[in-house]
mmCIF file of C-alpha atoms in Angstrom:
data_model
loop_
_atom_site.group_PDB
_atom_site.id
_atom_site.type_symbol
_atom_site.label_atom_id
_atom_site.label_comp_id
_atom_site.label_asym_id
_atom_site.label_seq_id
_atom_site.Cartn_x
_atom_site.Cartn_y
_atom_site.Cartn_z
ATOM 1 C CA MET A 1 80.633 176.480 124.029
ATOM 2 C CA GLU A 2 78.206 174.289 123.774
ATOM 3 C CA LYS A 3 79.927 173.030 119.848
ATOM 4 C CA GLY A 4 83.060 172.254 122.482
ATOM 5 C CA LYS A 5 81.082 170.448 124.703
ATOM 6 C CA SER A 6 79.393 168.531 122.349
ATOM 7 C CA ALA A 7 82.239 167.379 119.923
ATOM 8 C CA ARG A 8 84.211 166.228 123.670
ATOM 9 C CA GLN A 9 81.005 163.595 124.150
ATOM 10 C CA ALA A 10 81.443 162.672 120.847
ATOM 11 C CA VAL A 11 84.965 161.947 121.105
ATOM 12 C CA GLU A 12 84.061 160.339 124.420
ATOM 13 C CA ILE A 13 81.598 158.062 122.762
ATOM 14 C CA SER A 14 84.188 156.669 120.206
ATOM 15 C CA LEU A 15 86.492 155.878 122.720
ATOM 16 C CA LYS A 16 84.735 153.960 124.709
ATOM 17 C CA LYS A 17 83.036 152.151 121.543
ATOM 18 C CA LEU A 18 86.576 151.804 120.577
ATOM 19 C CA ASN A 19 87.727 150.143 123.933
ATOM 20 C CA LEU A 20 84.676 147.858 123.849
ATOM 21 C CA ASN A 21 85.004 146.542 120.109
ATOM 22 C CA ALA A 22 88.688 146.039 121.631
ATOM 23 C CA ASP A 23 87.082 143.762 124.798
ATOM 24 C CA ARG A 24 85.294 141.981 122.219
ATOM 25 C CA ASN A 25 88.237 141.047 120.366
ATOM 26 C CA PHE A 26 90.738 140.305 122.933
ATOM 27 C CA LYS A 27 87.636 138.042 123.943
ATOM 28 C CA SER A 28 86.950 136.449 120.909
ATOM 29 C CA SER A 29 90.505 135.940 119.931
ATOM 30 C CA ARG A 30 90.990 134.553 123.246
ATOM 31 C CA LEU A 31 88.194 132.105 123.044
ATOM 32 C CA ILE A 32 88.826 131.132 119.625
ATOM 33 C CA SER A 33 92.894 130.286 121.168
ATOM 34 C CA SER A 34 91.255 128.466 123.997
ATOM 35 C CA LEU A 35 89.022 126.512 121.444
ATOM 36 C CA HIS A 36 92.259 125.653 119.608
ATOM 37 C CA SER A 37 94.155 124.445 122.476
ATOM 38 C CA SER A 38 91.620 122.152 123.517
ATOM 39 C CA LYS A 39 91.230 121.115 120.365
ATOM 40 C CA LEU A 40 95.173 120.212 120.467
ATOM 41 C CA ARG A 41 94.779 118.631 123.987
ATOM 42 C CA ILE A 42 92.057 116.001 122.179
ATOM 43 C CA GLU A 43 93.860 115.160 118.978
ATOM 44 C CA LYS A 44 97.211 114.250 121.343
ATOM 45 C CA THR A 45 94.940 112.293 123.889
ATOM 46 C CA LYS A 46 93.417 110.290 120.946
ATOM 47 C CA PRO A 47 94.582 106.902 121.174
ATOM 48 C CA PRO A 48 97.241 105.186 118.560
ATOM 49 C CA SER A 49 95.708 102.513 116.318
ATOM 50 C CA LEU A 50 96.695 99.153 116.060
ATOM 51 C CA VAL A 51 99.218 99.494 113.572
ATOM 52 C CA SER A 52 100.975 102.117 114.841
ATOM 53 C CA LEU A 53 101.177 100.037 118.200
ATOM 54 C CA CYS A 54 102.320 97.189 116.180
ATOM 55 C CA LEU A 55 105.138 99.077 114.126
ATOM 56 C CA GLY A 56 106.295 100.254 118.124
ATOM 57 C CA VAL A 57 107.026 97.231 118.750
ATOM 58 C CA ILE A 58 108.830 95.999 115.345
ATOM 59 C CA GLY A 59 111.017 99.202 116.077
ATOM 60 C CA ARG A 60 111.665 98.487 119.182
ATOM 61 C CA HIS A 61 113.356 94.924 118.338
ATOM 62 C CA LEU A 62 114.027 96.196 114.762
ATOM 63 C CA GLU A 63 117.777 94.901 115.169
ATOM 64 C CA GLU A 64 116.952 91.253 115.604
ATOM 65 C CA ILE A 65 115.159 91.334 112.213
ATOM 66 C CA ILE A 66 117.385 93.710 110.103
ATOM 67 C CA GLU A 67 119.750 90.717 108.937
ATOM 68 C CA ASP A 68 116.484 89.052 107.271
ATOM 69 C CA LEU A 69 114.698 92.300 106.400
ATOM 70 C CA SER A 70 115.051 91.651 102.868
ATOM 71 C CA GLU A 71 112.879 88.915 102.513
ATOM 72 C CA ILE A 72 110.674 89.966 105.453
ATOM 73 C CA ALA A 73 109.732 93.600 104.180
ATOM 74 C CA VAL A 74 108.538 91.890 100.538
ATOM 75 C CA ASN A 75 105.483 90.980 101.881
ATOM 76 C CA PHE A 76 104.757 94.801 103.656
ATOM 77 C CA PRO A 77 102.888 97.453 102.152
ATOM 78 C CA ALA A 78 104.174 100.826 101.185
ATOM 79 C CA ASP A 79 102.761 102.125 104.293
ATOM 80 C CA ILE A 80 104.334 99.711 106.760
ATOM 81 C CA LYS A 81 107.511 100.003 104.605
ATOM 82 C CA ILE A 82 108.351 104.097 104.999
ATOM 83 C CA PRO A 83 107.400 104.474 108.624
ATOM 84 C CA LEU A 84 110.222 101.615 109.968
ATOM 85 C CA ALA A 85 112.869 103.413 107.080
ATOM 86 C CA ALA A 86 111.914 106.479 109.608
ATOM 87 C CA ILE A 87 112.344 104.051 112.641
ATOM 88 C CA ALA A 88 115.091 102.630 111.488
ATOM 89 C CA ARG A 89 116.952 106.123 111.037
ATOM 90 C CA ARG A 90 115.985 107.557 114.099
ATOM 91 C CA ARG A 91 117.369 104.465 116.052
ATOM 92 C CA LYS A 92 120.780 104.503 113.561
ATOM 93 C CA LEU A 93 120.115 101.823 112.070
ATOM 94 C CA LEU A 94 119.424 103.144 108.119
ATOM 95 C CA ASN A 95 122.414 102.120 105.687
ATOM 96 C CA ASP A 96 121.983 101.135 102.153
ATOM 97 C CA ASP A 97 120.957 97.220 103.010
ATOM 98 C CA VAL A 98 117.665 98.443 105.020
ATOM 99 C CA ILE A 99 116.827 101.603 102.701
ATOM 100 C CA ILE A 100 116.832 99.197 99.714
ATOM 101 C CA SER A 101 114.931 96.351 101.486
ATOM 102 C CA LEU A 102 112.037 98.862 102.355
ATOM 103 C CA ALA A 103 112.014 100.890 99.234
ATOM 104 C CA ASP A 104 108.673 101.295 97.415
ATOM 105 C CA SER A 105 108.058 102.570 94.040
ATOM 106 C CA SER A 106 105.085 104.831 95.977
ATOM 107 C CA TRP A 107 107.141 106.744 97.520
ATOM 108 C CA GLU A 108 106.987 110.350 97.370
ATOM 109 C CA ILE A 109 109.606 111.414 100.327
ATOM 110 C CA LEU A 110 112.619 110.054 101.258
ATOM 111 C CA ASP A 111 114.861 111.198 104.705
ATOM 112 C CA LEU A 112 117.882 110.149 104.939
ATOM 113 C CA SER A 113 119.279 112.758 107.455
ATOM 114 C CA GLY A 114 122.351 111.656 109.376
ATOM 115 C CA SER A 115 122.112 108.206 108.112
ATOM 116 C CA ASP A 116 124.840 106.016 106.859
ATOM 117 C CA VAL A 117 123.099 105.358 103.227
ATOM 118 C CA SER A 118 126.085 105.539 100.488
ATOM 119 C CA ASP A 119 125.800 106.812 96.920
ATOM 120 C CA PHE A 120 125.019 103.520 96.128
ATOM 121 C CA GLY A 121 121.928 103.077 98.180
ATOM 122 C CA LEU A 122 120.544 106.366 97.183
ATOM 123 C CA ALA A 123 121.091 105.762 93.513
ATOM 124 C CA LYS A 124 119.000 102.316 94.142
ATOM 125 C CA VAL A 125 116.280 103.925 95.548
ATOM 126 C CA ALA A 126 116.183 106.542 93.384
ATOM 127 C CA GLU A 127 115.881 104.474 90.532
ATOM 128 C CA MET A 128 113.072 102.477 92.399
ATOM 129 C CA CYS A 129 111.029 105.168 93.537
ATOM 130 C CA LYS A 130 111.224 107.926 90.877
ATOM 131 C CA SER A 131 107.902 109.569 92.297
ATOM 132 C CA LEU A 132 109.913 111.458 94.921
ATOM 133 C CA ARG A 133 109.045 114.794 95.682
ATOM 134 C CA ALA A 134 111.123 115.786 98.836
ATOM 135 C CA VAL A 135 114.576 114.329 99.566
ATOM 136 C CA ASP A 136 116.584 114.901 102.541
ATOM 137 C CA ILE A 137 120.559 113.938 102.423
ATOM 138 C CA SER A 138 121.649 116.033 105.166
ATOM 139 C CA GLN A 139 124.372 114.684 107.070
ATOM 140 C CA CYS A 140 125.183 112.081 105.053
ATOM 141 C CA LYS A 141 128.542 111.753 105.080
ATOM 142 C CA LYS A 142 128.941 108.630 102.725
ATOM 143 C CA ILE A 143 126.623 110.828 100.148
ATOM 144 C CA THR A 144 128.479 112.699 97.399
ATOM 145 C CA ALA A 145 127.912 114.524 94.021
ATOM 146 C CA ASN A 146 127.996 111.045 92.159
ATOM 147 C CA GLY A 147 124.600 110.269 94.283
ATOM 148 C CA VAL A 148 123.032 113.396 93.470
ATOM 149 C CA SER A 149 123.544 113.065 90.252
ATOM 150 C CA GLU A 150 121.647 109.534 89.938
ATOM 151 C CA LEU A 151 118.822 111.011 92.243
ATOM 152 C CA VAL A 152 118.744 113.664 89.720
ATOM 153 C CA ARG A 153 119.100 111.568 86.438
ATOM 154 C CA HIS A 154 116.161 109.490 87.582
ATOM 155 C CA CYS A 155 113.626 111.099 89.972
ATOM 156 C CA HIS A 156 112.010 114.226 87.331
ATOM 157 C CA SER A 157 109.485 115.240 90.236
ATOM 158 C CA LEU A 158 111.799 116.519 92.385
ATOM 159 C CA GLU A 159 110.869 119.614 93.720
ATOM 160 C CA THR A 160 112.333 120.153 97.726
ATOM 161 C CA MET A 161 115.724 119.027 98.504
ATOM 162 C CA ARG A 162 117.623 119.172 102.085
ATOM 163 C CA CYS A 163 121.766 119.178 102.286
ATOM 164 C CA GLY A 164 124.408 120.386 104.437
ATOM 165 C CA GLY A 165 124.506 120.057 108.250
ATOM 166 C CA CYS A 166 128.116 118.345 108.373
ATOM 167 C CA PRO A 167 131.471 119.198 106.330
ATOM 168 C CA SER A 168 131.418 116.370 104.231
ATOM 169 C CA SER A 169 127.210 117.246 103.209
ATOM 170 C CA GLU A 170 128.296 120.906 103.026
ATOM 171 C CA SER A 171 130.910 119.766 100.444
ATOM 172 C CA THR A 172 128.974 118.018 98.959
ATOM 173 C CA ALA A 173 126.219 120.366 98.506
ATOM 174 C CA TRP A 174 128.395 122.985 96.726
ATOM 175 C CA ARG A 175 129.785 120.414 94.475
ATOM 176 C CA CYS A 176 125.941 119.586 93.542
ATOM 177 C CA LEU A 177 125.286 123.177 92.340
ATOM 178 C CA GLY A 178 126.958 122.573 88.450
ATOM 179 C CA ILE A 179 124.055 119.168 88.948
ATOM 180 C CA LEU A 180 120.923 121.153 90.121
ATOM 181 C CA LYS A 181 121.029 123.970 87.679
ATOM 182 C CA PRO A 182 119.474 123.251 84.512
ATOM 183 C CA LYS A 183 121.810 123.347 81.448
ATOM 184 C CA LEU A 184 121.068 124.072 77.951
ATOM 185 C CA ASN A 185 122.090 121.845 75.087
ATOM 186 C CA ASP A 186 121.307 124.047 72.534
ATOM 187 C CA VAL A 187 122.924 127.532 72.972
ATOM 188 C CA GLU A 188 122.574 128.664 69.812
ATOM 189 C CA GLY A 189 118.804 129.012 68.701
ATOM 190 C CA ASP A 190 117.765 132.074 67.923
ATOM 191 C CA SER A 191 114.784 131.946 70.579
ATOM 192 C CA TRP A 192 113.369 130.012 73.435
ATOM 193 C CA GLU A 193 110.174 129.374 71.359
ATOM 194 C CA GLU A 194 112.321 127.059 69.039
ATOM 195 C CA LEU A 195 114.245 124.852 71.395
ATOM 196 C CA ASP A 196 112.545 121.345 71.960
ATOM 197 C CA THR A 197 112.162 119.714 75.319
ATOM 198 C CA MET A 198 115.338 117.517 74.869
ATOM 199 C CA GLU A 199 117.410 120.655 73.949
ATOM 200 C CA ILE A 200 116.165 122.458 77.258
ATOM 201 C CA GLY A 201 118.493 120.426 79.005
ATOM 202 C CA HIS A 202 119.721 118.018 81.795
ATOM 203 C CA GLY A 203 119.875 119.194 85.959
ATOM 204 C CA ALA A 204 117.492 119.316 88.343
ATOM 205 C CA GLN A 205 114.804 120.871 85.814
ATOM 206 C CA SER A 206 111.927 120.785 88.937
ATOM 207 C CA LEU A 207 113.650 121.495 91.545
ATOM 208 C CA ARG A 208 112.152 124.129 93.152
ATOM 209 C CA TRP A 209 113.056 124.752 97.092
ATOM 210 C CA LEU A 210 116.615 124.349 98.415
ATOM 211 C CA VAL A 211 117.323 124.009 102.053
ATOM 212 C CA TRP A 212 120.878 124.541 102.733
ATOM 213 C CA PRO A 213 121.209 126.488 106.076
ATOM 214 C CA LYS A 214 125.023 127.101 106.020
ATOM 215 C CA ILE A 215 124.979 128.780 102.497
ATOM 216 C CA ASP A 216 127.672 131.329 101.878
ATOM 217 C CA GLU A 217 126.406 134.655 100.207
ATOM 218 C CA ASP A 218 128.529 134.422 96.811
ATOM 219 C CA THR A 219 127.125 130.783 96.313
ATOM 220 C CA LEU A 220 123.540 132.107 97.142
ATOM 221 C CA GLU A 221 123.970 135.363 95.238
ATOM 222 C CA MET A 222 125.167 133.216 92.250
ATOM 223 C CA LEU A 223 122.429 130.086 92.394
ATOM 224 C CA SER A 224 119.469 133.235 92.488
ATOM 225 C CA ALA A 225 121.196 135.144 89.530
ATOM 226 C CA GLU A 226 121.757 131.983 87.182
ATOM 227 C CA CYS A 227 118.541 129.838 88.808
ATOM 228 C CA PRO A 228 116.308 131.972 90.436
ATOM 229 C CA ARG A 229 113.410 129.761 89.620
ATOM 230 C CA ILE A 230 115.133 127.463 92.756
ATOM 231 C CA ILE A 231 114.464 129.381 96.230
ATOM 232 C CA VAL A 232 116.962 129.015 98.997
ATOM 233 C CA ASN A 233 116.326 128.808 102.649
ATOM 234 C CA PRO A 234 112.787 129.738 102.178
ATOM 235 C CA LYS A 235 110.982 131.900 105.415
ATOM 236 C CA PRO A 236 107.815 130.800 107.458
ATOM 237 C CA SER A 237 105.041 133.424 106.386
ATOM 238 C CA LEU A 238 101.586 133.713 106.068
ATOM 239 C CA PHE A 239 101.653 134.673 102.614
ATOM 240 C CA GLY A 240 104.169 132.497 101.269
ATOM 241 C CA PHE A 241 107.116 133.460 99.169
ATOM 242 C CA LYS A 242 106.173 136.457 96.694
ATOM 243 C CA GLY A 243 102.657 134.884 97.258
ATOM 244 C CA THR A 244 103.672 131.450 96.179
ATOM 245 C CA GLU A 245 102.806 128.556 99.335
ATOM 246 C CA PHE A 246 105.809 126.792 99.447
ATOM 247 C CA PRO A 247 105.225 123.304 101.256
ATOM 248 C CA ARG A 248 106.058 121.714 104.338
ATOM 249 C CA GLU A 249 109.069 120.139 103.340
ATOM 250 C CA ALA A 250 110.462 123.269 102.756
ATOM 251 C CA PHE A 251 110.432 123.995 106.344
ATOM 252 C CA PRO A 252 114.245 123.111 107.876
ATOM 253 C CA ASP A 253 112.735 122.970 111.592
ATOM 254 C CA VAL A 254 110.358 120.026 111.041
ATOM 255 C CA ALA A 255 111.654 116.553 109.964
ATOM 256 C CA LEU A 256 110.788 115.261 106.705
ATOM 257 C CA ASP A 257 109.428 112.133 107.971
ATOM 258 C CA ASP A 258 107.740 113.710 110.969
ATOM 259 C CA PRO A 259 103.784 113.143 109.833
ATOM 260 C CA ILE A 260 104.697 109.635 109.459
ATOM 261 C CA VAL A 261 105.903 108.600 112.553
ATOM 262 C CA GLU A 262 103.364 110.869 114.383
ATOM 263 C CA ASP A 263 100.988 108.258 115.546
ATOM 264 C CA ILE A 264 103.928 106.092 117.132
ATOM 265 C CA ASP A 265 105.392 105.992 120.341
ATOM 266 C CA PRO A 266 108.687 108.430 120.276
ATOM 267 C CA LYS A 267 109.834 105.602 122.674
ATOM 268 C CA THR A 268 109.754 103.465 120.606
ATOM 269 C CA TRP A 269 113.449 105.234 119.308
ATOM 270 C CA SER A 270 114.503 107.294 122.486
ATOM 271 C CA ILE A 271 114.590 104.182 124.502
ATOM 272 C CA CYS A 272 117.325 102.604 122.197
ATOM 273 C CA ARG A 273 119.317 105.707 121.469
ATOM 274 C CA SER A 274 121.439 105.295 123.847
ATOM 275 C CA MET A 275 122.130 101.298 123.584
ATOM 276 C CA PRO A 276 124.853 100.053 121.514
ATOM 277 C CA LYS A 277 124.134 98.777 118.409
ATOM 278 C CA ALA A 278 125.483 95.530 118.574
ATOM 279 C CA MET A 279 126.425 94.015 121.902
ATOM 280 C CA SER A 280 129.756 91.821 122.006
ATOM 281 C CA PRO A 281 129.486 88.309 123.864
ATOM 282 C CA SER A 282 131.637 89.235 126.408
ATOM 283 C CA LEU A 283 129.291 92.078 127.659
ATOM 284 C CA SER A 284 125.846 90.320 126.876
ATOM 285 C CA SER A 285 124.266 88.435 129.634
ATOM 286 C CA ALA A 286 124.749 84.508 129.455
ATOM 287 C CA ASN A 287 120.941 84.137 130.660
ATOM 288 C CA GLU A 288 119.413 87.003 128.357
ATOM 289 C CA LEU A 289 117.897 85.762 125.447
ATOM 290 C CA SER A 290 116.673 87.118 122.208
ATOM 291 C CA ILE A 291 112.958 87.654 121.403
ATOM 292 C CA ALA A 292 113.019 85.328 118.484
ATOM 293 C CA GLU A 293 114.547 82.838 120.925
ATOM 294 C CA LYS A 294 112.020 82.872 123.327
ATOM 295 C CA PHE A 295 109.515 82.629 120.830
ATOM 296 C CA ARG A 296 111.119 79.318 119.482
ATOM 297 C CA LEU A 297 111.830 77.912 123.090
ATOM 298 C CA ALA A 298 108.536 78.578 123.743
ATOM 299 C CA PHE A 299 107.196 76.897 120.309
ATOM 300 C CA VAL A 300 109.518 74.064 121.459
ATOM 301 C CA GLU A 301 107.834 73.768 124.868
ATOM 302 C CA ARG A 302 104.270 73.593 123.441
ATOM 303 C CA ASP A 303 104.809 71.703 120.925
ATOM 304 C CA THR A 304 106.296 68.835 123.502
ATOM 305 C CA ARG A 305 103.184 69.610 125.606
ATOM 306 C CA LEU A 306 100.904 68.845 123.418
ATOM 307 C CA ALA A 307 102.746 65.793 121.547
ATOM 308 C CA PRO A 308 101.049 63.065 123.730
ATOM 309 C CA LYS A 309 97.614 65.042 123.132
ATOM 310 C CA ARG A 310 97.895 64.801 119.282
ATOM 311 C CA ALA A 311 99.120 61.052 119.463
ATOM 312 C CA LYS A 312 96.368 60.174 121.281
ATOM 313 C CA ASN A 313 94.251 61.942 118.709
ATOM 314 C CA ALA A 314 95.594 60.340 116.011
ATOM 315 C CA ARG A 315 95.262 56.648 117.895
ATOM 316 C CA GLN A 316 91.427 57.616 118.625
ATOM 317 C CA HIS A 317 90.945 58.671 114.706
ATOM 318 C CA GLN A 318 92.633 55.574 113.264
ATOM 319 C CA ARG A 319 90.241 53.093 115.618
ATOM 320 C CA ARG A 320 86.882 55.045 114.802
ATOM 321 C CA ALA A 321 87.712 55.146 110.740
ATOM 322 C CA GLU A 322 88.416 51.372 111.384
ATOM 323 C CA ARG A 323 84.925 50.731 112.783
ATOM 324 C CA GLU A 324 83.335 53.220 110.076
ATOM 325 C CA TRP A 325 85.271 50.763 107.399
ATOM 326 C CA MET A 326 83.624 47.699 108.961
ATOM 327 C CA MET A 327 80.668 48.887 109.472
ATOM 328 C CA THR A 328 80.198 50.123 105.638
ATOM 329 C CA SER A 329 82.118 47.636 103.584
ATOM 330 C CA THR A 330 80.900 44.096 102.989
ATOM 331 C CA ARG A 331 84.642 42.532 102.761
ATOM 332 C CA ALA A 332 85.391 44.124 105.406
ATOM 333 C CA LYS A 333 82.487 42.423 107.356
ATOM 334 C CA ALA A 334 83.391 39.060 105.570
ATOM 335 C CA LEU A 335 86.909 39.400 107.086
ATOM 336 C CA ALA A 336 86.094 39.604 110.796
ATOM 337 C CA LEU A 337 83.678 36.740 110.444
ATOM 338 C CA ALA A 338 85.977 34.584 108.695
ATOM 339 C CA SER A 339 88.728 36.156 111.933
ATOM 340 C CA LYS A 340 86.466 34.916 114.657
ATOM 341 C CA ALA A 341 85.675 31.668 112.671
ATOM 342 C CA THR A 342 89.554 30.691 112.513
ATOM 343 C CA LYS A 343 89.811 31.546 116.758
ATOM 344 C CA SER A 344 86.766 29.733 117.047
ATOM 345 C CA LEU A 345 88.186 26.798 115.459
ATOM 346 C CA HIS A 346 91.379 26.922 116.935
ATOM 347 C CA GLY A 347 89.753 27.101 120.087
ATOM 348 C CA ARG A 348 88.475 23.818 120.062
ATOM 349 C CA SER A 349 91.203 22.027 118.832
#
């Protein structure tokens, strides 16, 4: 009996310890979560930088400078060009002219999703930005397999690509399977070790992650069997995919260019989303002026207001220069005395 009581007491003591540990773990987890949430609140309330505020102002009036963007963007640094491209994409203003004007050789990501960029624009950007690692061409109705072929040909560091999302983009993705899979130029070698780098072939040799949400099962099985190195639609996990961490660009639920505009006010593109791209003269008010016209009128008004003051200052400067010349130049003094003598003679006569 005493042994049974002691055993029950030991079990009760161990259960109490477990409950205490569970309470401690629960309290610690709540503390960690509260600290994390407070940290997020602090990060959210952090004021934006001056550059972000300026980009927000430019982004709101982007359609007014878009015709001259190729000349204006020449002097912009790379960290200014890529947010402007992200804003233009969100405002449905991104096309071949805009992306070519803003493209920079230092870019590593390119988000064209839902834009009007065509094969021509994609090929030009790929030729300029050869260090691209991640590209999103989903919902791009004007991009075909020809544009993707140029992208793969120029960008040898391409690791992540997103496609699909609309019928034309789904068709493009299906037609690009032969382009994305590496091909062998020499299949008659005795072993892989005997093949040179040039003989290993063409295709997206560095492509590792393919985000194609609506890929059919047959195509997925075929791609997995013929090119297992390319992982299609990786699932988020704490341990990555088979122990391999996959980049943020491979997450389909996050826009590729979100980190670029995270410090810019979303009103920059959300306010203008319902506005038409170009207002017809009949619909636009006659009294409504563009920002550029307001600046021009303000400059003309200021110039007109300051014109008399500038003329007065010019006359004063001229008289001051004449006096200094009279005081310093011997010839000027002689001419002044001669002039006075002439006037006095004429006065006497």
